[in-house]
Coordinates of C-alpha atoms in Angstrom, one line a residue:
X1 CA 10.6 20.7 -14.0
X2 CA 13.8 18.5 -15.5
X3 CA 13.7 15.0 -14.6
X4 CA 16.6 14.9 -12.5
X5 CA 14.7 14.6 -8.9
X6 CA 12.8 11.7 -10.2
X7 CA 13.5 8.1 -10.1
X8 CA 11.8 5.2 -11.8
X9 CA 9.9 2.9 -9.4
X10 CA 7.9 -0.1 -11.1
X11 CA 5.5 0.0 -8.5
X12 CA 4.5 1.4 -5.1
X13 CA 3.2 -0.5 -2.4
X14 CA 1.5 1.7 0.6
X15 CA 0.8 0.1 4.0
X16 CA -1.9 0.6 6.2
X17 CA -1.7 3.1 9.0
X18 CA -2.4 -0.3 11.2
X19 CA 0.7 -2.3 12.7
X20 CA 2.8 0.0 10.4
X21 CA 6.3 -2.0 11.7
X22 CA 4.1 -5.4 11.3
X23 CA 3.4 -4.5 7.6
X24 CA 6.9 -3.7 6.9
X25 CA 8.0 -7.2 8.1
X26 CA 5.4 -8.8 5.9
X27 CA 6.7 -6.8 3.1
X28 CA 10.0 -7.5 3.4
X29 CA 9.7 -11.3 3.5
X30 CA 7.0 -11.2 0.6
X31 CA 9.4 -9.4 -1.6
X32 CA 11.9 -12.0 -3.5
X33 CA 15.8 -11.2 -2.4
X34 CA 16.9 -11.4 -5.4
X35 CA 14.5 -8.1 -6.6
X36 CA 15.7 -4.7 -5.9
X37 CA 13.1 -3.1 -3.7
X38 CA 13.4 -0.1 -0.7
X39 CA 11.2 1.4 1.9
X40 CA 11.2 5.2 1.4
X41 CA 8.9 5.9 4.2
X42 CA 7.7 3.4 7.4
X43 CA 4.9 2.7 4.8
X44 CA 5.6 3.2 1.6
X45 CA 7.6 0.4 -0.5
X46 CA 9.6 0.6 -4.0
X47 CA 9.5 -2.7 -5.7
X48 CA 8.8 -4.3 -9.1
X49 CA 6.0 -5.1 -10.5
X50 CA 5.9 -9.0 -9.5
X51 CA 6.8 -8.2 -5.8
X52 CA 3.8 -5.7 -5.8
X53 CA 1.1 -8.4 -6.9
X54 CA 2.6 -10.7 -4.9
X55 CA 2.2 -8.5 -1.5
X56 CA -1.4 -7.2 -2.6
X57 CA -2.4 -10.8 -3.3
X58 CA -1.1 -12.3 0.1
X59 CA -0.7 -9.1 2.3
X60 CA -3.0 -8.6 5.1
X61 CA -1.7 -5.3 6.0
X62 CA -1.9 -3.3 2.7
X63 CA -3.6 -0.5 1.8
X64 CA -2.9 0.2 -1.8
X65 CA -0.8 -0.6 -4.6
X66 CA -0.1 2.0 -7.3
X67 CA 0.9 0.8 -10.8
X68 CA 2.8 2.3 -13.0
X69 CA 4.5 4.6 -10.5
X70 CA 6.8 7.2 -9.3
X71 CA 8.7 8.8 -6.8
X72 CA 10.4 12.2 -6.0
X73 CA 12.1 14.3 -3.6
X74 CA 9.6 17.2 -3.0
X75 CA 11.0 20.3 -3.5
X76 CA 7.9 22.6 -4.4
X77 CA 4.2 22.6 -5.5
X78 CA 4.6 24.3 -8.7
X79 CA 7.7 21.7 -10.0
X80 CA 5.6 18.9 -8.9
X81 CA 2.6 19.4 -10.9
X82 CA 4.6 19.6 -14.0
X83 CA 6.6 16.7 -13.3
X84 CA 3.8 14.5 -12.8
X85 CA 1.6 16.1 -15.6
X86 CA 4.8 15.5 -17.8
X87 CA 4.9 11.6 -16.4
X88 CA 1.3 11.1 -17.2
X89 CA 1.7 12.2 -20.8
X90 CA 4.7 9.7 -21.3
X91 CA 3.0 6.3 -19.2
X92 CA -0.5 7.0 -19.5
X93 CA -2.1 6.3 -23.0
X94 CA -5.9 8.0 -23.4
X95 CA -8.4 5.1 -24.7
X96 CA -11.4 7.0 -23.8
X97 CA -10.9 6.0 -20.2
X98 CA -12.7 7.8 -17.7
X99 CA -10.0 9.5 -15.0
X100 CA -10.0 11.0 -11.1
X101 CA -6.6 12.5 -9.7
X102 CA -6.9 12.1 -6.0
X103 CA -4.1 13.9 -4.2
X104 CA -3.2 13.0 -0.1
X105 CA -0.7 12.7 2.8
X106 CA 0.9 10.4 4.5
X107 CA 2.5 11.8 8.4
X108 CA 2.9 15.6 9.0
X109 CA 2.3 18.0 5.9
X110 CA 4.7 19.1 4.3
X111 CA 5.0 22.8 3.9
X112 CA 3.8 23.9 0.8
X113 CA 1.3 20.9 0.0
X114 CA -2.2 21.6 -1.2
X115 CA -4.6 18.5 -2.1
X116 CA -6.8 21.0 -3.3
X117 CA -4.4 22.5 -5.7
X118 CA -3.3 19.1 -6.8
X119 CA -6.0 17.6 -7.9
X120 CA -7.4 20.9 -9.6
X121 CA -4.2 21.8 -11.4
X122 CA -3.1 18.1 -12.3
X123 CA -7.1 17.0 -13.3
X124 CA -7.6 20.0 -15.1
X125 CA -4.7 19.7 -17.6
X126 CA -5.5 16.0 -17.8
X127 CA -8.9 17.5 -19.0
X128 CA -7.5 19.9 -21.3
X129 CA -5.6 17.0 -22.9
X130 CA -8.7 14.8 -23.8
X131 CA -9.2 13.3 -20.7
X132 CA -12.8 12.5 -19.7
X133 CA -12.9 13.3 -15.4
X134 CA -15.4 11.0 -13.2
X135 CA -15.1 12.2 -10.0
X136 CA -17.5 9.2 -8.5
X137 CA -16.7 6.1 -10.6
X138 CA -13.2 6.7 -12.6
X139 CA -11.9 4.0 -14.3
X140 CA -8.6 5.2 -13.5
X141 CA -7.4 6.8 -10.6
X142 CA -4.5 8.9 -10.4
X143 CA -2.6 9.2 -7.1
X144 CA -0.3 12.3 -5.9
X145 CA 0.7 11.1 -2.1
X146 CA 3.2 13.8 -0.3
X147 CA 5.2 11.3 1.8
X148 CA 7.0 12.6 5.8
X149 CA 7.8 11.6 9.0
X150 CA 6.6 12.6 11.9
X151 CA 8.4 13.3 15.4
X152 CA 11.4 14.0 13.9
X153 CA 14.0 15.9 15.5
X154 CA 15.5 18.8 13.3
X155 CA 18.4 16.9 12.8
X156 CA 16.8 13.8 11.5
X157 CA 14.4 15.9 9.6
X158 CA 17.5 16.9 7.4
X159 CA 18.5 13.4 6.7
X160 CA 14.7 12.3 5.8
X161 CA 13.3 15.0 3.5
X162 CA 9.2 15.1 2.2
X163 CA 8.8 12.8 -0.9
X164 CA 5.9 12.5 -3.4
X165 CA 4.7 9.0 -4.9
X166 CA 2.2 9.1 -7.7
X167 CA 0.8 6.3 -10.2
X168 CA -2.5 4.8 -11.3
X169 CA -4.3 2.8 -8.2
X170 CA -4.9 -0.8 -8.6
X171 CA -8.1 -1.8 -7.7
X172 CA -9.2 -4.3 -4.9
X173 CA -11.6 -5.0 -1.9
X174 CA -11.3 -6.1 1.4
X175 CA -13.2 -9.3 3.1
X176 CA -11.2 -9.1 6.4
X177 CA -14.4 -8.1 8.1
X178 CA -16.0 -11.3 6.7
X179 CA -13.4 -13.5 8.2
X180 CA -13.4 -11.6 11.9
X181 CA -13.7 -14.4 15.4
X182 CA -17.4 -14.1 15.8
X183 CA -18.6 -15.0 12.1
X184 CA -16.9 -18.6 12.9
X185 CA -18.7 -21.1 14.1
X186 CA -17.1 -21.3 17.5
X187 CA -14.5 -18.7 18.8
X188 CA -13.8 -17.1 21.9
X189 CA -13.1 -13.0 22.8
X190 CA -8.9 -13.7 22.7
X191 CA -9.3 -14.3 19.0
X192 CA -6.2 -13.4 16.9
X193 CA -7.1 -10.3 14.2
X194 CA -7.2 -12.0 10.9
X195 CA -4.8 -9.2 9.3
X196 CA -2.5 -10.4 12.2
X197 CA -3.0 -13.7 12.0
X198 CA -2.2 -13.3 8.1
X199 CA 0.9 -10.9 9.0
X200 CA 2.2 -14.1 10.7
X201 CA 1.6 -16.6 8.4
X202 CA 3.3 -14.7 5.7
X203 CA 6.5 -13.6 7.6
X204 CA 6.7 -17.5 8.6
X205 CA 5.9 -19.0 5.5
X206 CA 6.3 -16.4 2.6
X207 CA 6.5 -19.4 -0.2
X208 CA 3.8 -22.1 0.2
X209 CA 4.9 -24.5 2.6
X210 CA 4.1 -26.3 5.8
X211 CA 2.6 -24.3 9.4
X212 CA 2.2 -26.5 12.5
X213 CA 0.3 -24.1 15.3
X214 CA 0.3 -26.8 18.2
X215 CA -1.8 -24.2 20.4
X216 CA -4.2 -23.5 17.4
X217 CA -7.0 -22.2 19.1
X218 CA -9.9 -21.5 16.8
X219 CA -7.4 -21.7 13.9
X220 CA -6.9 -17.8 13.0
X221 CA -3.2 -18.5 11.5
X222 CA -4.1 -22.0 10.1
X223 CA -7.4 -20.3 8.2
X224 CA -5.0 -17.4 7.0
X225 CA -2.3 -19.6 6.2
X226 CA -4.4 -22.2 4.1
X227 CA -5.8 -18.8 2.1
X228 CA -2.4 -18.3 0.8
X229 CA -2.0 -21.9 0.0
X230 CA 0.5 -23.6 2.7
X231 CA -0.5 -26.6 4.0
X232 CA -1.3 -26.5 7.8
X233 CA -2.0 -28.9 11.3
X234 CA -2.7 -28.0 14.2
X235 CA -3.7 -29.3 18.0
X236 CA -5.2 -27.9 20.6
X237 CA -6.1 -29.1 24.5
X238 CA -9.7 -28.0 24.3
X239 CA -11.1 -29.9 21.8
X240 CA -14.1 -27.6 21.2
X241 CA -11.1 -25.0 20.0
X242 CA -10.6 -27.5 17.2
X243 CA -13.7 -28.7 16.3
X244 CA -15.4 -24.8 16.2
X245 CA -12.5 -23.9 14.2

């Protein structure tokens, strides 16, 4: 397939399929003015390389980050594979790396689209080419995500066409579940989600600065604004609130 579809992205940030309109906020004050960047999809943002770390080291509403990466109208199956076979010869350089191509969706499928066929076609010319596959523990991981909306009307389906994103997965783990309400020392059920709580420190305060919550509670936005490094006060009338927190 010629190159003429495709368009160079630094990097790919996906959102979570949580508080997709939250995480789009978040993005968009994480992500410096002065960069270029652009939402393609409710979930999925274009950016540079620095905006990208700086939203997977902060955000709270991330799913993954895929660096280096790219990004296509989808026109069909066949064209895609060879585009993205041809991409991986030019970015990716074979050290004796161990490699898995995972393909997915995100909203409805688009016509055409076959995980499946993805990864088999895509992995197995990867393999042909040198590449050792480890389909349990890669040390690479090569992402093919078809990109639509769904509840579109016909009309608005015409103005938003499929897309695909591809690009090597940056690693990372999650320790939200660590920080939850009940693993503190004193909290009550009305406990703000941590992701939320970070969503809100970070679309206040996207630089380190200063966060006053004078209804703290048990603290949910101080803890997750401290994390990123603002400093924070807060007050509350029930002074167990405080001291629990």
């Amino acid at each position: 397939m010629s190159g003429n579809l495709a368009k160079n992205a630094d990097a790919i940030v996906i959102a979570s399929g949580w508080q997709p309109s939250i995480a789009r906020a978040e993005f968009s004050a994480l992500v410096d003015s002065a960069n270029t960047s652009q939402f393609i999809h409710e979930r999925v943002l274009i950016c540079d390389q620095d905006s990208a770390t700086k939203i997977a080291q902060r955000s709270a509403l991330i799913s993954e980050t895929l660096y280096p990466a790219n990004h296509s109208l989808y026109t069909d199956l066949e064209k895609h594979v060879e585009l993205v076979i041809s991409w991986c010869k030019e970015h990716l350089e074979n050290t004796g790396q161990t490699l898995a191509v995972r393909a997915n969706k995100i909203g409805k499928k688009v016509e055409g689209w076959s995980t499946r066929s993805i990864e088999q076609s895509i992995g197995g010319e990867m393999f042909r080419d040198g590449w050792k596959i480890d389909l349990t523990a890669p040390e690479i991981t090569l992402k093919i995500t078809s990109l639509n909306h769904n509840n579109l009307t016909e009309e608005e389906e015409g103005e938003n066409p499929p897309q695909i994103i591809w690009g090597v997965k940056s690693s990372g783990t999650s320790t939200w579940d660590e920080r939850t309400a009940p693993k503190r020392p004193y909290f009550k059920p009305i406990s703000l989600d941590p992701r939320l709580a970070r969503a809100m420190a970070n679309i206040a305060c996207p630089e380190e600065g200063k966060i006053l919550d004078p209804f703290c509670g048990t603290g949910g936005i101080l803890l997750e604004a401290a994390a990123i490094g603002s400093q924070v006060f807060g007050s509350d009338a029930d002074s167990r609130m405080v001291e629990g927190s």
